[in-house]
Coordinates of C-alpha atoms in Angstrom, one line a residue:
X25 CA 104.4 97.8 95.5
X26 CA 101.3 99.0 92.9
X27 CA 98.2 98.7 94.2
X28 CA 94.8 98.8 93.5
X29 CA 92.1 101.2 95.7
X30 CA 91.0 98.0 96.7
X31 CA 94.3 96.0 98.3
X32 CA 95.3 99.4 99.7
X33 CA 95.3 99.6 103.3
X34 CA 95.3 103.2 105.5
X35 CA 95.8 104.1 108.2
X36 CA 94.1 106.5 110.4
X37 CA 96.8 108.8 110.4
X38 CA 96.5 108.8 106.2
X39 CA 93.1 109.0 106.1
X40 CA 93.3 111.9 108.0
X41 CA 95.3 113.4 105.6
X42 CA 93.1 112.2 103.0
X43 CA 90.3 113.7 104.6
X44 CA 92.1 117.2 104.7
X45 CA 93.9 116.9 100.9
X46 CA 90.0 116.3 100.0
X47 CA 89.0 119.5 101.2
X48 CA 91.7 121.0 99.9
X49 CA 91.3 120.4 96.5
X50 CA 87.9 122.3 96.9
X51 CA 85.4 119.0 97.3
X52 CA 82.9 119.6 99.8
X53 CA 83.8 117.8 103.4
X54 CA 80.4 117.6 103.9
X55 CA 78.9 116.3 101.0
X56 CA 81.2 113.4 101.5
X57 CA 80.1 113.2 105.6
X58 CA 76.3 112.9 103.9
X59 CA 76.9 110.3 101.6
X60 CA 78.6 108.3 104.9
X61 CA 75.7 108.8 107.0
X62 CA 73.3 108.1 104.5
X63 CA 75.4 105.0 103.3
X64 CA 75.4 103.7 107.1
X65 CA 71.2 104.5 106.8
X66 CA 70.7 102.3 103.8
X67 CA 73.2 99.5 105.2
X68 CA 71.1 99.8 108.7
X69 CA 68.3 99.6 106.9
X70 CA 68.8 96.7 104.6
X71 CA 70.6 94.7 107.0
X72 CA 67.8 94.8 109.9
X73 CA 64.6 95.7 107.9
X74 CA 62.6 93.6 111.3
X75 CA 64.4 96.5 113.8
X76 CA 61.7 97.5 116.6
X77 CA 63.9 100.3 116.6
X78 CA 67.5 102.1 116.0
X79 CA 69.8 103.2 118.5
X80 CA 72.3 105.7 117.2
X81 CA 75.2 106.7 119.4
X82 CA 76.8 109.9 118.1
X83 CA 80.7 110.8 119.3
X84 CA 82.3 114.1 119.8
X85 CA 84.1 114.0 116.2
X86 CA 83.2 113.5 112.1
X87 CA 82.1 109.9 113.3
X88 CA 79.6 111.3 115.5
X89 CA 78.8 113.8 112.8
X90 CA 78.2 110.5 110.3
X91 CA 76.0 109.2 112.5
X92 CA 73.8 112.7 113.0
X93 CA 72.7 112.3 109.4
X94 CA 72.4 108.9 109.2
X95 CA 69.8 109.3 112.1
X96 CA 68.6 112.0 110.4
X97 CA 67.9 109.8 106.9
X98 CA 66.1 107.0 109.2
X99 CA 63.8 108.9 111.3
X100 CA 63.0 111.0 107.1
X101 CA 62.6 107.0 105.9
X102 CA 59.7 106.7 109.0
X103 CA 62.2 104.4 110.8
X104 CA 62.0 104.5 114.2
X105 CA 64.8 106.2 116.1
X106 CA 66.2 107.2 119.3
X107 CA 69.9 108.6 119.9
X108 CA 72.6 109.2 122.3
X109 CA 75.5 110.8 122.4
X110 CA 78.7 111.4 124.9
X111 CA 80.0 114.5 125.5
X112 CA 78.2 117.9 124.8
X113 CA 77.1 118.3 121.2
X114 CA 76.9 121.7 121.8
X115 CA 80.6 121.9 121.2
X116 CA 80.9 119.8 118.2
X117 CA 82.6 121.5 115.0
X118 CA 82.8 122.0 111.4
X119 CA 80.9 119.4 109.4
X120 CA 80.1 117.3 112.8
X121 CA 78.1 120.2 114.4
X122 CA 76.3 120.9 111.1
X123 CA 75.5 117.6 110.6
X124 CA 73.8 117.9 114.3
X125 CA 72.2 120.8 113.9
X126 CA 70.3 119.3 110.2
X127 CA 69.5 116.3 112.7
X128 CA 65.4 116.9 114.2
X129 CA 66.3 114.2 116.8
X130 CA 66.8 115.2 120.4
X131 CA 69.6 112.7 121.9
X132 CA 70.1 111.9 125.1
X133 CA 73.4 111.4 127.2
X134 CA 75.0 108.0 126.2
X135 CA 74.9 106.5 130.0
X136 CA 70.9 106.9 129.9
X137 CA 70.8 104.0 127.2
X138 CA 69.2 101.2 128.2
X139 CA 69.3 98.3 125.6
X140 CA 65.6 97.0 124.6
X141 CA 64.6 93.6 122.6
X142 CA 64.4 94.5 119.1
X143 CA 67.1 97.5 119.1
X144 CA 69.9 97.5 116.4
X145 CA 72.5 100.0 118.0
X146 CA 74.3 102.1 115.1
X147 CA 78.2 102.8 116.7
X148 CA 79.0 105.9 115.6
X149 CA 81.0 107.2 118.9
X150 CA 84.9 107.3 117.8
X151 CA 85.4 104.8 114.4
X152 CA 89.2 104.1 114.2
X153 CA 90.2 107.5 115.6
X154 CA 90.4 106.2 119.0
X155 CA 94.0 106.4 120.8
X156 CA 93.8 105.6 124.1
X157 CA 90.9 103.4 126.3
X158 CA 87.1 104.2 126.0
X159 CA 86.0 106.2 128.8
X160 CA 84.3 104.5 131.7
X161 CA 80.5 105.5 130.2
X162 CA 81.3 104.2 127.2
X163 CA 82.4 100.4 128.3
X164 CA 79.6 99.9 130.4
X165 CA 77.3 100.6 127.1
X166 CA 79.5 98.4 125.3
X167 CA 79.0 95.8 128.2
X168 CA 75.4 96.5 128.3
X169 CA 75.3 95.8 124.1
X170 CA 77.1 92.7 124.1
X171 CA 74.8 91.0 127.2
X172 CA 72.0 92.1 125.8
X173 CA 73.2 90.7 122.6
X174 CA 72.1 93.1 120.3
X175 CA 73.2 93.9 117.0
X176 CA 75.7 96.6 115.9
X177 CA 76.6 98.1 112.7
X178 CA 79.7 100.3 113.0
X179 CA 80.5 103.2 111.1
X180 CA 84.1 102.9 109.8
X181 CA 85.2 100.9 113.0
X182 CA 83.5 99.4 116.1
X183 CA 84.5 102.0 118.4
X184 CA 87.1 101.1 120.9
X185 CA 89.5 99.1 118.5
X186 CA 92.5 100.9 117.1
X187 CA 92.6 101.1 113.6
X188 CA 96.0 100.7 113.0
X189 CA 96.7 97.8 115.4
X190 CA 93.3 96.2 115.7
X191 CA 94.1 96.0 118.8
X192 CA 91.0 96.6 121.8
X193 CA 91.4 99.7 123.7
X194 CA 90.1 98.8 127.2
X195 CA 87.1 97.6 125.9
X196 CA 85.2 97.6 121.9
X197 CA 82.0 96.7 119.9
X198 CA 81.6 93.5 118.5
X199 CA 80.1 94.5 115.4
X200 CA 77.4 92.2 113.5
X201 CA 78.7 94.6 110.1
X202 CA 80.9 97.4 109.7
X203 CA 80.9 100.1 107.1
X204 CA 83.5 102.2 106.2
X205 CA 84.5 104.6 103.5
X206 CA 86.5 104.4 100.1
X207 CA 89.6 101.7 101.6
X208 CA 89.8 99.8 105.2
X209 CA 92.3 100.2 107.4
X210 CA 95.0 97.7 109.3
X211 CA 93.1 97.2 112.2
X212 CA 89.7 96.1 109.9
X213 CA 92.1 92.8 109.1
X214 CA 94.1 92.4 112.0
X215 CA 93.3 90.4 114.4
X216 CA 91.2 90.9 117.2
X217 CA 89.9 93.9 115.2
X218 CA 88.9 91.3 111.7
X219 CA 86.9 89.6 114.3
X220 CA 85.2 92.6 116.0
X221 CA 83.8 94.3 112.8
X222 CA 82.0 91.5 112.0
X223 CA 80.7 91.7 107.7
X224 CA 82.8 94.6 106.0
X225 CA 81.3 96.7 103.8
X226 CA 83.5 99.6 101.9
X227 CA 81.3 102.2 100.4
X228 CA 82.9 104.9 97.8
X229 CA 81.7 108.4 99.1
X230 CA 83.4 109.9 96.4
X231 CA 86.9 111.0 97.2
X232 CA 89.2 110.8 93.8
X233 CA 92.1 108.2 93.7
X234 CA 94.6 110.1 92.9
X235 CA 94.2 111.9 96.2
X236 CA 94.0 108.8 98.2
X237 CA 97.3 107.4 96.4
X238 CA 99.1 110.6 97.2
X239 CA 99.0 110.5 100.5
X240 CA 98.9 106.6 101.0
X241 CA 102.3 105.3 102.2
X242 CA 101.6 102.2 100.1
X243 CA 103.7 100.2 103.2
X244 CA 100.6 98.1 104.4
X245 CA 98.5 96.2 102.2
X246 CA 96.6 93.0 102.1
X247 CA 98.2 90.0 100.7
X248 CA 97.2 89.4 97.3
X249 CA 98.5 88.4 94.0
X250 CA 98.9 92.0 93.1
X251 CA 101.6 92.3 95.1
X252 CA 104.1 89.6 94.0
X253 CA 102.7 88.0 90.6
X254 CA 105.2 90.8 89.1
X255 CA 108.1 89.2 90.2
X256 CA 107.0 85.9 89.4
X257 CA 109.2 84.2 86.5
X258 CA 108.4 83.8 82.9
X259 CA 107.1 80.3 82.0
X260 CA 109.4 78.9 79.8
X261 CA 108.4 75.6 77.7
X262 CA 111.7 74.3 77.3
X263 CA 113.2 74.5 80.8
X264 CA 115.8 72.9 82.4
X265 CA 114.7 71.0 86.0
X266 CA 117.7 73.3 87.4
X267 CA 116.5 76.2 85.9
X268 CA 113.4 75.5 88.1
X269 CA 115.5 75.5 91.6
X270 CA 117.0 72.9 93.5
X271 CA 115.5 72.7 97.0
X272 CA 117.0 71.4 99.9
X273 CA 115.2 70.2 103.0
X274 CA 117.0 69.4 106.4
X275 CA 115.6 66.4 108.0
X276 CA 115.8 65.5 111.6
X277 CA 117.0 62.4 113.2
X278 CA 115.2 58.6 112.3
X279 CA 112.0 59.1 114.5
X280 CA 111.5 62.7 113.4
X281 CA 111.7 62.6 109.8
X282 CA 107.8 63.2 108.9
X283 CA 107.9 67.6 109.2
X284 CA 111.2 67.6 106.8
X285 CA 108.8 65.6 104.4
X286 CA 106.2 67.6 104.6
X287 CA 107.9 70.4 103.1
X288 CA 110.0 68.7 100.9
X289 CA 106.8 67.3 98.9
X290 CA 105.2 71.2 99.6
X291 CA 108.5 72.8 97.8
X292 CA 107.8 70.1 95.1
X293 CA 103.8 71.1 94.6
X294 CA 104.8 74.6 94.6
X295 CA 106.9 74.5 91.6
X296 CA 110.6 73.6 92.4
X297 CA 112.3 71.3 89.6
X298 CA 114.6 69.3 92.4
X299 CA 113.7 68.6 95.7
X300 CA 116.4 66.9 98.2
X301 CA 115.7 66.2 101.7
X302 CA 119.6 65.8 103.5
X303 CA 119.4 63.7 106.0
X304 CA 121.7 62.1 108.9
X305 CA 123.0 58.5 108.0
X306 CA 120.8 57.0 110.6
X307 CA 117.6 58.7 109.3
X308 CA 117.9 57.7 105.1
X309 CA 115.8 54.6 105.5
X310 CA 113.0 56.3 106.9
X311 CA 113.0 58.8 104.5
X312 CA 113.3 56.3 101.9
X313 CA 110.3 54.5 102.9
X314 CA 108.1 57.4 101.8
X315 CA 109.4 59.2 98.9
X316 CA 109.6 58.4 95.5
X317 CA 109.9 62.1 93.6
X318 CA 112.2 63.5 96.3
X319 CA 115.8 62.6 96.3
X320 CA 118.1 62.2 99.2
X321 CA 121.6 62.7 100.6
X322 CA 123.3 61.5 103.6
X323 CA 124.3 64.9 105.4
X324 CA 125.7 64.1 108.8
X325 CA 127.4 67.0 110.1
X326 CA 128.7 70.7 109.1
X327 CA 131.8 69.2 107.4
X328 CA 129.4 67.2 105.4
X329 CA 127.6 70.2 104.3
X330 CA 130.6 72.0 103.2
X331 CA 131.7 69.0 101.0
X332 CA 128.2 69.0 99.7
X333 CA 128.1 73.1 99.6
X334 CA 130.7 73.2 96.6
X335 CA 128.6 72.3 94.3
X336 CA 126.7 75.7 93.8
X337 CA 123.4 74.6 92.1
X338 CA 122.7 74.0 95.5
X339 CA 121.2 77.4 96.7
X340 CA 118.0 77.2 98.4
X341 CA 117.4 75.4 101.4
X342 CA 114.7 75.3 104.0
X343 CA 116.1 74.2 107.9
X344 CA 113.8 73.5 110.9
X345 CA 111.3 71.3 110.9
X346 CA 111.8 68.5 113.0
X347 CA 115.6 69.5 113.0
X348 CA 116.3 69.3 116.6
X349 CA 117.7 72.8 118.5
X350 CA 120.9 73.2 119.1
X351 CA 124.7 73.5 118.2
X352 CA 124.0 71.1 114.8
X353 CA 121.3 73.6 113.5
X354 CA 123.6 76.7 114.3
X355 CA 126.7 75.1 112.5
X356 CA 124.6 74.2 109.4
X357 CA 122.9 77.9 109.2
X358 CA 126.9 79.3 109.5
X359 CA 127.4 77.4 106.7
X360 CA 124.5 78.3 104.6
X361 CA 125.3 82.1 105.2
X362 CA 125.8 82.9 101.7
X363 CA 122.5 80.8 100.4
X364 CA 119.2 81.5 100.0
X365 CA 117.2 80.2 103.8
X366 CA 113.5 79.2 104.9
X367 CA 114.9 78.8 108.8
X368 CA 111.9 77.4 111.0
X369 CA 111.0 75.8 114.0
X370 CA 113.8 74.3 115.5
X371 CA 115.5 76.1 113.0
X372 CA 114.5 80.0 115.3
X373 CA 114.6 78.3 118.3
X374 CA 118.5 77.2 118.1
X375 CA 119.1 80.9 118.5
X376 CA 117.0 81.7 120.9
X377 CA 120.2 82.6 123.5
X378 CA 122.4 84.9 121.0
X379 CA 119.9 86.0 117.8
X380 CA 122.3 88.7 116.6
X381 CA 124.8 85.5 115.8
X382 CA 121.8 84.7 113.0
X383 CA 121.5 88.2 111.9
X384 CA 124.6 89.0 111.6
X385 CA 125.3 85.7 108.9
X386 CA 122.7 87.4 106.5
X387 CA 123.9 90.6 105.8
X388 CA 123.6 92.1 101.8
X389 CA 120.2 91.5 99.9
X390 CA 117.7 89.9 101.9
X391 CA 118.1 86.1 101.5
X392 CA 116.8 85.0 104.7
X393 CA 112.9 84.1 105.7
X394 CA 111.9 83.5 109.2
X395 CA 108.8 82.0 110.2
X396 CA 107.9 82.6 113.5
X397 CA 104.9 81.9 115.3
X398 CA 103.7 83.9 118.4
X399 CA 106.4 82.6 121.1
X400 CA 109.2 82.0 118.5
X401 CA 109.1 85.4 117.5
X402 CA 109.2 86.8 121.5
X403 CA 112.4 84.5 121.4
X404 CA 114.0 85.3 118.4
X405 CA 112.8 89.7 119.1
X406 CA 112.7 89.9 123.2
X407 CA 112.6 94.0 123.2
X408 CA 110.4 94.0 120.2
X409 CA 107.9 91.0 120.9
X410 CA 107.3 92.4 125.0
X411 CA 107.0 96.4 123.3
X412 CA 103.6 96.7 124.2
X413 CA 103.2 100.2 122.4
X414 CA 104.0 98.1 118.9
X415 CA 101.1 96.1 117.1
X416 CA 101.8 93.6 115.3
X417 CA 102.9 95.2 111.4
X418 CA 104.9 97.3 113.4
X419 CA 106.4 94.5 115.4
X420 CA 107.1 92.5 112.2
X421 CA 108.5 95.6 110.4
X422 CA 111.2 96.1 113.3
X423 CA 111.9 92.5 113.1
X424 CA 112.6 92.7 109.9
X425 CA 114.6 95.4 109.9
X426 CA 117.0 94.0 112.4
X427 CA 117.7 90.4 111.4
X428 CA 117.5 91.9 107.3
X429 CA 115.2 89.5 106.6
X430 CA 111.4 88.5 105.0
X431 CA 109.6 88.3 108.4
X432 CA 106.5 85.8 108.6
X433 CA 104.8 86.4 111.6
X434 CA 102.7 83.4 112.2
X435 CA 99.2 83.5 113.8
X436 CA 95.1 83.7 112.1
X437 CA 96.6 87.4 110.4
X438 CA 100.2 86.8 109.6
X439 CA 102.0 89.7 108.6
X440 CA 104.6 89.1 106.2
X441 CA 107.5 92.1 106.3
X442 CA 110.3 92.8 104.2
X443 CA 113.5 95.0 105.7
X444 CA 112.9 97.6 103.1
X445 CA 109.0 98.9 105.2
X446 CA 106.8 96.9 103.1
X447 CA 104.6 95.0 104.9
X448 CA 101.4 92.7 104.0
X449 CA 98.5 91.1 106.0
X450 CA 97.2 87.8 105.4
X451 CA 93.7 87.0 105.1
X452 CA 93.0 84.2 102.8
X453 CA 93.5 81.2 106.0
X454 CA 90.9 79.7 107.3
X455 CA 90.5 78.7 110.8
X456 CA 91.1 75.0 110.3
X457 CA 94.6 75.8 109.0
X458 CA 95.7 75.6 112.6
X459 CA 96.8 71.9 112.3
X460 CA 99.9 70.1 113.3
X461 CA 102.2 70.2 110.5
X462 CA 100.9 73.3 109.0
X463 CA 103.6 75.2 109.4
X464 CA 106.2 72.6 108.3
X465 CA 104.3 72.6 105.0
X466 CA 104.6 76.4 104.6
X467 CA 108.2 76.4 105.3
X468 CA 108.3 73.6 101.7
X469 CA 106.2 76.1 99.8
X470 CA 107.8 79.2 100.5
X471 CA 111.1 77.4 100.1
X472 CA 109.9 75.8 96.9
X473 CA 109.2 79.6 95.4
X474 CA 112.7 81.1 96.7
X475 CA 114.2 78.1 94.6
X476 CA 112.2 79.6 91.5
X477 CA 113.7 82.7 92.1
X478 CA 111.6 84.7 93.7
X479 CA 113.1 87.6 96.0
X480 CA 113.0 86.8 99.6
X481 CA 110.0 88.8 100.9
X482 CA 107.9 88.1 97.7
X483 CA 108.4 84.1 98.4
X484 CA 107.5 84.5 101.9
X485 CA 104.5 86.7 100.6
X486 CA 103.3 84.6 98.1
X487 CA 104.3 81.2 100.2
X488 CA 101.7 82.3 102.9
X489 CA 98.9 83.1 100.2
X490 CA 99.1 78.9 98.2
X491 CA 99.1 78.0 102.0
X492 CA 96.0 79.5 102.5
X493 CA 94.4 78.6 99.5
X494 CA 95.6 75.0 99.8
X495 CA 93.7 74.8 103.0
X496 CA 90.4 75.5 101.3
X497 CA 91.0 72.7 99.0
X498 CA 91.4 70.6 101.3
X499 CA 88.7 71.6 103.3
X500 CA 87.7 71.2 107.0
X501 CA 89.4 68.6 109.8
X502 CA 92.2 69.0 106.9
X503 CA 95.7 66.6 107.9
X504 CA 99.1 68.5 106.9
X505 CA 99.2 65.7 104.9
X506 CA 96.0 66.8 102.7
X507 CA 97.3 70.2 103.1
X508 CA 100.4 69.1 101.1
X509 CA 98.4 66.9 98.5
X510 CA 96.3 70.7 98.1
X511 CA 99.6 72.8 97.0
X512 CA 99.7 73.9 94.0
X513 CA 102.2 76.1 91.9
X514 CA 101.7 80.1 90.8

């Protein structure tokens, strides 16, 4: 994947290293720590221009050293300033210690703080270079903060969330604004950490590109159009409705028709040229009754699929919503092995008791997408969903490793993951996307782009991203059926 500075995602670990490749190259560490603290000044500055007064809390590493001269730029600016720190500063190094030393300010041990009305606490203990849980002096300030309800700007990351993960360690900041420095990192957009940093602000202190794109990994990003629209197919004027895809969608029996028509009518909207929804016998009248531009087929049972199977124009099918779990839904996978497969829902949940029979049907080039929300995916992944070491890009990048599949892993910042390491976070969706039928509507879209042509994880990618944008469309207390009406093709 090529990305831009901006898309790019890295993670503590590589930022790190682009910390040290910095200095390297003979750029001046320092310089770079002055224009952070002095960023974080102006942000704390213009952001709470009424403060009675900042608090700055300084940690024992280049974070702490950030926020030395960013007290050091208020208290010049006549703001007024009182700061803390834990550990002993005497035994801070390199740019941190000098950084202290330029700083007038006498602090004060971190457990003395004592939150007043009026005070704008700067977080400048551990940004995202925390590993294991806060100590004890530092959750009870956090604790302190938060029922005092003050505000909080955090330089690079409210301290106490990983910034990889985004997961809370023990206990974190919830930050009114965060700043951080040239690109963010996983755990600014995963949740709880998206949450906990509040307004993100990414400043450019300076540090080339070319140095940051050497030692990114380029594995996690956010999900944009940057990251699939190369893959997406030439418009042709004079195309052929095949040429466009032929989607099938399974429906489920006469009273549980509605989710396969939701994303039979999404695959539609999102560009395929044929959209079929196969259906049992029993079930075609009710499908009937609410489809004009979708076609249907009378699919009662794996021998009937095979039949149907030999004509190979058929290659893209999306199985699971409203399906029913069971032996049915595992017969008609077995007999879509060699197809391209949205499985959902019902779809995951038929092989809950033997997954590996699933995986081992999609071997080859990656033609399978799986969409699993939070308990699906423990299901389908026992040893990887309970792996509490694992957050959740890691999680979906083992899961999609193992079944060789695009990996959707549901939730307010799905991950999509591809078996190859490439792995994107989603952060278009808005919070009224949680609706029933949401999910049966992004099975149709994804399905409706796989039909195009679209590689497996670029689909599933791209699939998530219309979803999200169809949901501002349609705006708050949105139906799935609004949601549907909203989709519209790359």
């Amino acid at each position: 994947m090529s990305h831009q500075l901006s898309d790019l995602l890295l993670t503590p670990a590589e930022m790190a290293a682009v910390d040290a490749a910095a200095a390297a190259s003979g750029i001046d560490s320092f310089g770079l720590m002055e224009r952070a603290g002095a960023a974080a000044a102006a942000a704390a500055l213009r952001l709470h221009a009424g403060a009675l007064r900042f608090v700055v809390l300084c940690g024992p590493g280049n974070n702490g050293g950030d926020a030395y001269v960013a007290a050091r730029h208020l208290q010049e600016g006549g703001a007024p300033v009182v700061l803390f720190h834990i550990g002993d500063p005497s035994r801070l190094k390199g740019d941190a210690a000098r950084a202290k030393a330029a700083c007038a300010l006498r602090g004060e041990p971190l457990h003395l703080y004592s939150p007043e009305s009026g005070d704008v606490v700067i977080d400048g203990l551990f940004g995202a270079g925390l590993s294991r849980e806060v100590p004890a002096d530092v959750r009870a300030v956090i604790e302190r903060v938060a029922e005092a309800g003050l505000p909080v700007l955090a330089i690079d990351l409210p301290s106490g969330l990983d910034g990889r993960t985004g997961r809370v360690l023990g206990a974190a900041f919830r930050a009114s604004d965060t700043i951080t420095f040239m690109t963010r990192k996983p755990g600014h957009l995963l949740m709880p950490g998206r949450e906990l940093c509040g307004e993100l602000e990414v400043f450019d202190i300076g540090i080339p590109a070319r140095i940051i794109r050497a030692e990114a990994s380029g594995v996690i990003a956010e999900n944009r159009p940057d990251a699939w629209k190369g893959v997406l197919p030439a418009e042709q004027l004079e195309t052929h409705k095949y040429k466009r895809g032929h989607l099938v969608v399974f429906s489920g029996e006469a009273d549980k028709t509605g989710a396969a028509r939701m994303s039979a009518i999404s695959g539609l909207k999102a560009g395929a040229g044929l959209v079929t929804i196969a259906a049992p016998d029993a079930a075609i009248a009710a499908n009937a009754a609410h489809l004009t531009a979708v076609m249907l087929h009378a699919i009662d049972d794996a021998a009937d699929l095979e039949d149907w199977l030999t004509d190979k124009r058929l290659q893209t099918f999306v199985l699971g919503p409203g399906f029913g779990i069971g032996a049915r839904a595992r017969a008609f996978v077995s007999a879509l092995a060699e197809r391209r497969l949205v499985l959902d829902a019902d779809g995951i949940s038929s092989f809950k008791d033997d997954p590996q029979q699933l995986f081992d049907l999609f071997g080859g080039e990656p033609r399978l997408v799986l969409t699993p929300h939070e308990g699906e995916f423990s299901r389908l992944f026992p040893d990887i969903g309970g792996d509490e070491a694992l957050g959740k890009v890691d999680k979906a990048l083992a899961a999609a490793r193992g079944a060789n599949a695009a990996i959707v892993y549901k939730g307010a910042d799905t991950v999509i993951a591809a078996p190859d390491g490439r792995a994107l976070i989603n952060t278009n969706a808005p919070a009224w996307l949680a609706t029933a039928g949401s999910g049966d509507v992004l099975a149709g879209i994804i399905g409706g782009l796989l039909a195009q042509g679209l590689p497996a994880f670029e689909a599933a990618a791209a699939g998530v991203w219309l979803h999200g944008e169809a949901a501002h469309r349609a705006g708050k207390g949105l139906t799935a059926e609004d949601l549907a009406a909203h989709v519209l093709p790359l």
